[in-house]
mmCIF file of N, CA and C in Angstrom:
data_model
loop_
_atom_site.group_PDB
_atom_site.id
_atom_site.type_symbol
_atom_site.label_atom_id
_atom_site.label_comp_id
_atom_site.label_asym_id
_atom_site.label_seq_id
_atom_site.Cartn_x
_atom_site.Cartn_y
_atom_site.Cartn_z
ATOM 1 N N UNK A 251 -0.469 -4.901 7.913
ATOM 2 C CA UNK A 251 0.129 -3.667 8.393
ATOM 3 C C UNK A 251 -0.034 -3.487 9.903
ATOM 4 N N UNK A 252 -0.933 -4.421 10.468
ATOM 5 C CA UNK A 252 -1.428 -3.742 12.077
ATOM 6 C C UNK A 252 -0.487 -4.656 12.792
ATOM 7 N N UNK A 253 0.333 -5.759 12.418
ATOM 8 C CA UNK A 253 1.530 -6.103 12.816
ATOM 9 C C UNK A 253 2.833 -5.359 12.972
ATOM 10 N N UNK A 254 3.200 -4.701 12.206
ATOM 11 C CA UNK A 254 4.491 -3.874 12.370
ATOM 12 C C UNK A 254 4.107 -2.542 13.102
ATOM 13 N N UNK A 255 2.751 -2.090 13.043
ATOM 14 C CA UNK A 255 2.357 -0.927 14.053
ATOM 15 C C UNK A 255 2.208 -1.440 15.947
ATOM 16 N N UNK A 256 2.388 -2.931 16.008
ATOM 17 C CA UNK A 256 2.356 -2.999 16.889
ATOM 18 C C UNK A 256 3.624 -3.506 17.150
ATOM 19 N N UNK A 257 4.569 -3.800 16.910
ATOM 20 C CA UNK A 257 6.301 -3.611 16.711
ATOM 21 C C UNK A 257 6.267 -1.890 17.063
ATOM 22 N N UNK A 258 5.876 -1.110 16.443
ATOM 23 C CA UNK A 258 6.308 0.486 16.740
ATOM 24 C C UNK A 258 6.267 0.663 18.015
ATOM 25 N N UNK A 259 4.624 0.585 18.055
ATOM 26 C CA UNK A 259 3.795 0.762 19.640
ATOM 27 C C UNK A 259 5.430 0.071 21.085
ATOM 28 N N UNK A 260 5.437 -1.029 20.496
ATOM 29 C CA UNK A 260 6.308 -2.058 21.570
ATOM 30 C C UNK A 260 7.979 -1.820 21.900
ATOM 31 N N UNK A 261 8.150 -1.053 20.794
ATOM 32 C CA UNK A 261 9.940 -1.347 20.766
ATOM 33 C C UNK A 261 10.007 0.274 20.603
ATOM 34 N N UNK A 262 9.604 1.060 19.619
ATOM 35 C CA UNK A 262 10.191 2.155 20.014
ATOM 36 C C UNK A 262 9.152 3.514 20.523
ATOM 37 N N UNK A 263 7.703 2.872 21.184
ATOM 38 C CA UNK A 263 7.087 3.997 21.757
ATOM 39 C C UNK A 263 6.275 4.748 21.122
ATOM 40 N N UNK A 264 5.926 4.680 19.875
ATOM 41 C CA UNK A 264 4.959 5.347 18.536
ATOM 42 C C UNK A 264 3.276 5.011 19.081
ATOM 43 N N UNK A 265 2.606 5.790 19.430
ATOM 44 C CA UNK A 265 1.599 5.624 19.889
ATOM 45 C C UNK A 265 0.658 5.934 18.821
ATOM 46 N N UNK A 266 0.160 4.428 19.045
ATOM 47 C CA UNK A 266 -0.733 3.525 18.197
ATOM 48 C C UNK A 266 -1.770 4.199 16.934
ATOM 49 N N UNK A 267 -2.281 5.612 18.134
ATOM 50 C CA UNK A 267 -2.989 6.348 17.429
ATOM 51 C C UNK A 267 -2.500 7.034 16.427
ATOM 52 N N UNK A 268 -1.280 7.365 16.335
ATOM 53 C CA UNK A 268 -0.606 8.234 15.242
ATOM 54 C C UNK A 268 0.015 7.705 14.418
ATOM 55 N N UNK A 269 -0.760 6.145 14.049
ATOM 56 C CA UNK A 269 -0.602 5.430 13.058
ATOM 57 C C UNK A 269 -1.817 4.989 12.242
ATOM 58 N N UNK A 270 -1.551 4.580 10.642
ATOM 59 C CA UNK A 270 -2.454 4.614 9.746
ATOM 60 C C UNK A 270 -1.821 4.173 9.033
ATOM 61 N N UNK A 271 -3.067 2.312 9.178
ATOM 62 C CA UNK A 271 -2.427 1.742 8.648
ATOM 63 C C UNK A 271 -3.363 1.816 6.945
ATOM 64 N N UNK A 272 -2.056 1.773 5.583
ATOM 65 C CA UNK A 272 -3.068 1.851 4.693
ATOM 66 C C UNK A 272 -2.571 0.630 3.325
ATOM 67 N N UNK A 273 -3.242 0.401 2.656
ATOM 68 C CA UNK A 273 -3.355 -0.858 1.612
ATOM 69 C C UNK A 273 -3.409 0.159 0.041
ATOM 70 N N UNK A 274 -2.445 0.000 -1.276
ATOM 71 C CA UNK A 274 -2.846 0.353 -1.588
ATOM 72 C C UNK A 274 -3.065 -1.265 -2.891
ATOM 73 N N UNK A 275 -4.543 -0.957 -3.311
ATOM 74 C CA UNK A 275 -4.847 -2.206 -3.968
ATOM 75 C C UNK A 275 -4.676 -1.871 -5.552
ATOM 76 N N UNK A 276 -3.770 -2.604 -5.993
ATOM 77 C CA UNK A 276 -3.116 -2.699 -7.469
ATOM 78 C C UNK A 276 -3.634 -3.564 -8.547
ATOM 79 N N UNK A 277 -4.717 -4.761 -7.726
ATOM 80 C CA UNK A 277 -4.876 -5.744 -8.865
ATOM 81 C C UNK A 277 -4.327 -6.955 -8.360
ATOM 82 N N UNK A 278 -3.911 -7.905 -9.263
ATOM 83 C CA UNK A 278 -3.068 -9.305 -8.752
ATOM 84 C C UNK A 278 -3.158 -9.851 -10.105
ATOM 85 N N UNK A 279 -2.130 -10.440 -10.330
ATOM 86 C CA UNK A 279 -1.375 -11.571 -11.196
ATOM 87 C C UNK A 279 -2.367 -12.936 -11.047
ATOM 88 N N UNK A 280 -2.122 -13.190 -9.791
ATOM 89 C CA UNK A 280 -3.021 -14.622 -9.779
ATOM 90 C C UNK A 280 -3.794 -14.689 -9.774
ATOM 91 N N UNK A 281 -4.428 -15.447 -11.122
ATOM 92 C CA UNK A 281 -6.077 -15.555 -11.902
ATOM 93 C C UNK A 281 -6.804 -16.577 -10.764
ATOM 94 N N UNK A 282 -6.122 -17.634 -10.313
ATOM 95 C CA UNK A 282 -6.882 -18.132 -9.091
ATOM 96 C C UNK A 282 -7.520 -17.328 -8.212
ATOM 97 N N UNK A 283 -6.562 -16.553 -7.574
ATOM 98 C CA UNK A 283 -6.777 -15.873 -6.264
ATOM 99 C C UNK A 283 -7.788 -14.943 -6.933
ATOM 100 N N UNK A 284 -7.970 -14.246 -7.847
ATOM 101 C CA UNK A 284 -8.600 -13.072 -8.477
ATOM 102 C C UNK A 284 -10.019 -13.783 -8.661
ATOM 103 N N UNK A 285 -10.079 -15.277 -8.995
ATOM 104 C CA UNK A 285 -11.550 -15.632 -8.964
ATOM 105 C C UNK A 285 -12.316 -16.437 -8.436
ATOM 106 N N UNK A 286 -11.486 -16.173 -7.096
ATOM 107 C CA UNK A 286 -12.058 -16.766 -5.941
ATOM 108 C C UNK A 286 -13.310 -15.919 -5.534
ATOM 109 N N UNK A 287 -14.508 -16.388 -4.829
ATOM 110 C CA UNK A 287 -15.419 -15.651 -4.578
ATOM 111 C C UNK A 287 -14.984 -14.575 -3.420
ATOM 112 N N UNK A 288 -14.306 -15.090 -2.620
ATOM 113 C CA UNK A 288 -14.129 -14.622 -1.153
ATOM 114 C C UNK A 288 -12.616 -13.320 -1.240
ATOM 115 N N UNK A 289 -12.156 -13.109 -2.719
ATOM 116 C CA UNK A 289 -11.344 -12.415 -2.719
ATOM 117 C C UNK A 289 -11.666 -10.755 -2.885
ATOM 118 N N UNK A 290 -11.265 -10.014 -1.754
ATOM 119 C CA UNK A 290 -11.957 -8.705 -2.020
ATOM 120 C C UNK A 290 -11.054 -7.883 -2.730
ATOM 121 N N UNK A 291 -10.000 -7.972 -3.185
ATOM 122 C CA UNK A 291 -9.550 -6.933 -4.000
ATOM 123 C C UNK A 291 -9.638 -6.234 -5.569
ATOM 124 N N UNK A 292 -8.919 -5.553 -6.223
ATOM 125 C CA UNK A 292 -9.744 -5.695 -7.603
ATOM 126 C C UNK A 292 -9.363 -6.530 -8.330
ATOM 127 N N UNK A 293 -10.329 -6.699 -9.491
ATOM 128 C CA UNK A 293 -10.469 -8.231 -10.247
ATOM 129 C C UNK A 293 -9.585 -7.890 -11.487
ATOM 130 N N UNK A 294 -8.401 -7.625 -11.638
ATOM 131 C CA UNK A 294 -7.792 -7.163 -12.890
ATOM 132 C C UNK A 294 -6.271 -7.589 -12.716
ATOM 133 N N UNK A 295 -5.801 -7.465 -13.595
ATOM 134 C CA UNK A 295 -3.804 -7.591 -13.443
ATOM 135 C C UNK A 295 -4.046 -6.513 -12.749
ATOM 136 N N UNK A 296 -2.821 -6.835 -12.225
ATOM 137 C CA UNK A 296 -1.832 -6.298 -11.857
ATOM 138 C C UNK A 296 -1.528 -4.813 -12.650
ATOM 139 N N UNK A 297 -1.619 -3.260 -12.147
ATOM 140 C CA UNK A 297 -1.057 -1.913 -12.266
ATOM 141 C C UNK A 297 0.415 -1.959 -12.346
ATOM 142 N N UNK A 298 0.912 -1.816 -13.241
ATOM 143 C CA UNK A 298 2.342 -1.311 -13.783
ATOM 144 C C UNK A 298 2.622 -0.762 -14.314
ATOM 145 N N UNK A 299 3.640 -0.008 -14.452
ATOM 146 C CA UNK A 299 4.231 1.144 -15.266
ATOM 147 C C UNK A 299 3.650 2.526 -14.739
ATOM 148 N N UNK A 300 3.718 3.598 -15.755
ATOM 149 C CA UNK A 300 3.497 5.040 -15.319
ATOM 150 C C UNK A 300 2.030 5.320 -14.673
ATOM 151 N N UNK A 301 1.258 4.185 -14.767
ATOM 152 C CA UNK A 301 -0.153 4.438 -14.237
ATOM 153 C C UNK A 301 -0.069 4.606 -12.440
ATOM 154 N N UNK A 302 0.890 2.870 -12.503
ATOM 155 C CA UNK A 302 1.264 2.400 -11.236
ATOM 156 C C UNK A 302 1.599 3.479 -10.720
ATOM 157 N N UNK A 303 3.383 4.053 -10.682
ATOM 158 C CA UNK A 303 4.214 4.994 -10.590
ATOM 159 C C UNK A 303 3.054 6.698 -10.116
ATOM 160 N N UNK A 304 2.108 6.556 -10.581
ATOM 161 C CA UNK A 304 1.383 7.858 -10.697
ATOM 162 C C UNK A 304 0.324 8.131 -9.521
ATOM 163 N N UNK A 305 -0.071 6.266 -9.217
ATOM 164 C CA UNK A 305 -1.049 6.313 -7.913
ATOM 165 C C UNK A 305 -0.069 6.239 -6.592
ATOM 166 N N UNK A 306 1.120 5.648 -6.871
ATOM 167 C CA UNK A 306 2.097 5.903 -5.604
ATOM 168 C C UNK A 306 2.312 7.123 -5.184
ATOM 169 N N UNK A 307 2.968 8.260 -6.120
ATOM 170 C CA UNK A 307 2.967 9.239 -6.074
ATOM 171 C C UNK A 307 1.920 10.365 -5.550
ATOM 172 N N UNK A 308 0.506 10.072 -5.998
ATOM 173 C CA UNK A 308 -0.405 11.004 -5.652
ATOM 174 C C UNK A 308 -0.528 10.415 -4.186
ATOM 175 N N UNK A 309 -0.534 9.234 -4.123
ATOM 176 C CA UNK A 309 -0.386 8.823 -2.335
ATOM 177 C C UNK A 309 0.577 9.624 -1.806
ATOM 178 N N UNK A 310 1.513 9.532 -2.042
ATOM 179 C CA UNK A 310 2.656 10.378 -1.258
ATOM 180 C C UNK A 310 2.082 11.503 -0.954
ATOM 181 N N UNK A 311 1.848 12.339 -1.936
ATOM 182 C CA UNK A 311 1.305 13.816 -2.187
ATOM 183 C C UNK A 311 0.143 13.649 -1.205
ATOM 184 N N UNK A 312 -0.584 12.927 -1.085
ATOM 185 C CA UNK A 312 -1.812 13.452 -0.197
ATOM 186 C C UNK A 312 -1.410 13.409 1.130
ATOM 187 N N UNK A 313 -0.400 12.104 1.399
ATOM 188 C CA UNK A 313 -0.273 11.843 2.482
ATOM 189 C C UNK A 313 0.337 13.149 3.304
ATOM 190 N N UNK A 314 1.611 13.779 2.390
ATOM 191 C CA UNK A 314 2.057 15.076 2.669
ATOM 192 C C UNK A 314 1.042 16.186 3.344
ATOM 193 N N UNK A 315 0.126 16.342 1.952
ATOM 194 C CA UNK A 315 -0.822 17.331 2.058
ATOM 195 C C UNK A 315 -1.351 17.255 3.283
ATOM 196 N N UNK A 316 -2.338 16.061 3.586
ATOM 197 C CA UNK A 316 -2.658 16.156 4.924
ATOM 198 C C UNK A 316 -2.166 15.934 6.454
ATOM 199 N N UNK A 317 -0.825 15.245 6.284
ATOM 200 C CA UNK A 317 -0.071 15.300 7.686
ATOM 201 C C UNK A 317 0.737 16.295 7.514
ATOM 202 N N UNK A 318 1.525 16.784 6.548
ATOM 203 C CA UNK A 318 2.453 17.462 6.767
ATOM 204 C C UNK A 318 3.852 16.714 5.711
ATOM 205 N N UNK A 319 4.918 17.533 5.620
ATOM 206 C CA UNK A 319 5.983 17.238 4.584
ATOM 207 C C UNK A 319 6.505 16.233 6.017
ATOM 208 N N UNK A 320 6.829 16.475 7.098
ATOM 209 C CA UNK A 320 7.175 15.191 7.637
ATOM 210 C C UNK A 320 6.884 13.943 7.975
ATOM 211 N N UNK A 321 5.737 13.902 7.440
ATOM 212 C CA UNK A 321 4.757 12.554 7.567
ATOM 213 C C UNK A 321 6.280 11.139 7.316
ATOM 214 N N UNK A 322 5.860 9.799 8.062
ATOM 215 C CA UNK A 322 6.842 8.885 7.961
ATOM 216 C C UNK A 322 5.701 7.801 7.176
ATOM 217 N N UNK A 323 5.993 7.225 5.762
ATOM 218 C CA UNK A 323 5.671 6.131 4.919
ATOM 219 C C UNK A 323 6.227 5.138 5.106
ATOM 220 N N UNK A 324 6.071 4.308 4.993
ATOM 221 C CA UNK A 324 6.595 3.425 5.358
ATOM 222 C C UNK A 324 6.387 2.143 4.262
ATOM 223 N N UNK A 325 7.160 1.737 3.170
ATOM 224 C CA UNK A 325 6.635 0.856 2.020
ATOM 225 C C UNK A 325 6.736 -0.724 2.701
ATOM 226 N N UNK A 326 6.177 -1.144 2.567
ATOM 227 C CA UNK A 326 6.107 -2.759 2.981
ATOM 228 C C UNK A 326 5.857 -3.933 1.795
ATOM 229 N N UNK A 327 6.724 -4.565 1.908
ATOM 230 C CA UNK A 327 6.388 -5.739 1.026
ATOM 231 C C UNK A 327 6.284 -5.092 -0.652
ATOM 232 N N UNK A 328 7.211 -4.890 -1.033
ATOM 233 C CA UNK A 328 7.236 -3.952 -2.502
ATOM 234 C C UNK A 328 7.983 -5.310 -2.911
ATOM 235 N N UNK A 329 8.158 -5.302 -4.254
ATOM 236 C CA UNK A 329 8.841 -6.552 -4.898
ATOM 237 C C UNK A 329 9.812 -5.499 -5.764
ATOM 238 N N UNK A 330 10.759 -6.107 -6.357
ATOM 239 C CA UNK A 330 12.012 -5.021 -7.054
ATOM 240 C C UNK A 330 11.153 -4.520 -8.034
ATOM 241 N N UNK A 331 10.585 -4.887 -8.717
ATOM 242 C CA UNK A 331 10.165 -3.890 -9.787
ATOM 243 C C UNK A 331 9.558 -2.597 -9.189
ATOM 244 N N UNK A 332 8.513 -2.571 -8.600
ATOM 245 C CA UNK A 332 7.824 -1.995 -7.757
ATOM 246 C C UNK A 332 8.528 -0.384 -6.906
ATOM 247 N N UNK A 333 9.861 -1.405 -6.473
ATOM 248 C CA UNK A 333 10.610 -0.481 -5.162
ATOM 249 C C UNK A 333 11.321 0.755 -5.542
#
């Protein structure tokens, strides 16, 4: 994410600070990657369906809550199911 905030910063002037960059961690599909020692995310499948759908949402909602209804999200790297 601290790549495309520095695309903002560069091309259209968004200062740096009034960005936040955030991860939200779902799990992963790949049983390799998942049991690797050095992998920090959580150790489970992959979040789908209305659970998924429900932590996006309360993200939204907070994000609202605490910046404001104009806050700008920005989804990155979503796959079609997901989007």
């Amino acid at each position: 994410p601290v790549g495309k905030l520095s695309l903002y910063t560069a091309c259209a002037g968004i200062d740096p600070a009034c960005c936040l960059p955030v991860q939200l961690d779902v799990g992963t599909n790949n049983v390799a990657l998942r049991n690797q020692p050095t992998y920090m995310g959580l150790r489970r499948e992959r979040e789908r369906g209305p659970s998924y759908d429900q932590l996006v949402q309360e993200f939204i909602q907070a994000a609202k809550d605490q910046y404001g209804p104009s806050v700008l999200i920005q989804f990155e790297d979503f796959g079609n199911k997901n989007a």
